[in-house]
Amino acid sequence: RRGTHRSVRELETAINAYIDARNADPKPFRWTKSADDILASIQRFCQRTVAVQQKCG
């Protein structure tokens, strides 16, 4: 959730409270894609990035 913090100390307190709340009831992260799917997605992103750079450059 977003919040407004008036000082660094207030922000740090909010971050620590969030961490404490998450750690009180931890849940394991579950990957929804395989490593091959993730790598293929990264490859497509890189190809699009290179194509855009070639058009601009």
CSV table of C-alpha atoms in Angstrom, one decimal:
chain,number,residue,atom,x,y,z
A,1,ARG,CA,0.0,0.0,0.0
A,2,ARG,CA,1.1,3.5,-0.7
A,3,GLY,CA,1.6,5.9,2.1
A,4,THR,CA,2.9,9.3,2.9
A,5,HIS,CA,5.8,9.6,5.2
A,6,ARG,CA,6.9,13.0,6.7
A,7,SER,CA,10.4,11.8,7.6
A,8,VAL,CA,13.0,9.1,6.9
A,9,ARG,CA,12.4,7.8,10.4
A,10,GLU,CA,8.7,7.4,9.7
A,11,LEU,CA,9.4,5.6,6.5
A,12,GLU,CA,11.9,3.3,8.2
A,13,THR,CA,9.3,2.5,10.9
A,14,ALA,CA,6.7,1.7,8.2
A,15,ILE,CA,9.1,-0.5,6.3
A,16,ASN,CA,10.1,-2.4,9.5
A,17,ALA,CA,6.4,-2.8,10.5
A,18,TYR,CA,5.7,-4.3,7.0
A,19,ILE,CA,8.7,-6.7,7.3
A,20,ASP,CA,7.6,-7.8,10.8
A,21,ALA,CA,4.0,-8.4,9.6
A,22,ARG,CA,5.2,-10.5,6.6
A,23,ASN,CA,7.7,-12.5,8.7
A,24,ALA,CA,4.9,-13.2,11.2
A,25,ASP,CA,3.1,-15.3,8.6
A,26,PRO,CA,5.6,-16.2,5.9
A,27,LYS,CA,4.5,-17.9,2.7
A,28,PRO,CA,6.9,-19.5,0.2
A,29,PHE,CA,7.2,-17.8,-3.2
A,30,ARG,CA,5.9,-20.1,-5.9
A,31,TRP,CA,7.2,-19.7,-9.5
A,32,THR,CA,4.4,-19.8,-12.0
A,33,LYS,CA,6.6,-20.1,-15.1
A,34,SER,CA,9.4,-22.5,-15.9
A,35,ALA,CA,13.0,-21.2,-16.3
A,36,ASP,CA,12.7,-21.8,-20.0
A,37,ASP,CA,9.6,-19.6,-20.2
A,38,ILE,CA,11.3,-16.8,-18.3
A,39,LEU,CA,14.5,-17.0,-20.4
A,40,ALA,CA,12.4,-17.0,-23.6
A,41,SER,CA,10.6,-13.8,-22.4
A,42,ILE,CA,13.9,-12.1,-21.6
A,43,GLN,CA,15.2,-13.1,-25.1
A,44,ARG,CA,12.1,-11.5,-26.7
A,45,PHE,CA,12.5,-8.4,-24.7
A,46,CYS,CA,16.2,-8.1,-25.7
A,47,GLN,CA,15.3,-8.6,-29.4
A,48,ARG,CA,12.7,-5.8,-29.2
A,49,THR,CA,15.1,-3.5,-27.4
A,50,VAL,CA,17.8,-4.1,-30.1
A,51,ALA,CA,15.3,-3.5,-32.9
A,52,VAL,CA,14.2,-0.2,-31.3
A,53,GLN,CA,17.8,0.9,-30.8
A,54,GLN,CA,18.7,0.1,-34.5
A,55,LYS,CA,15.7,2.3,-35.6
A,56,CYS,CA,16.8,5.2,-33.4
A,57,GLY,CA,20.5,5.0,-34.0
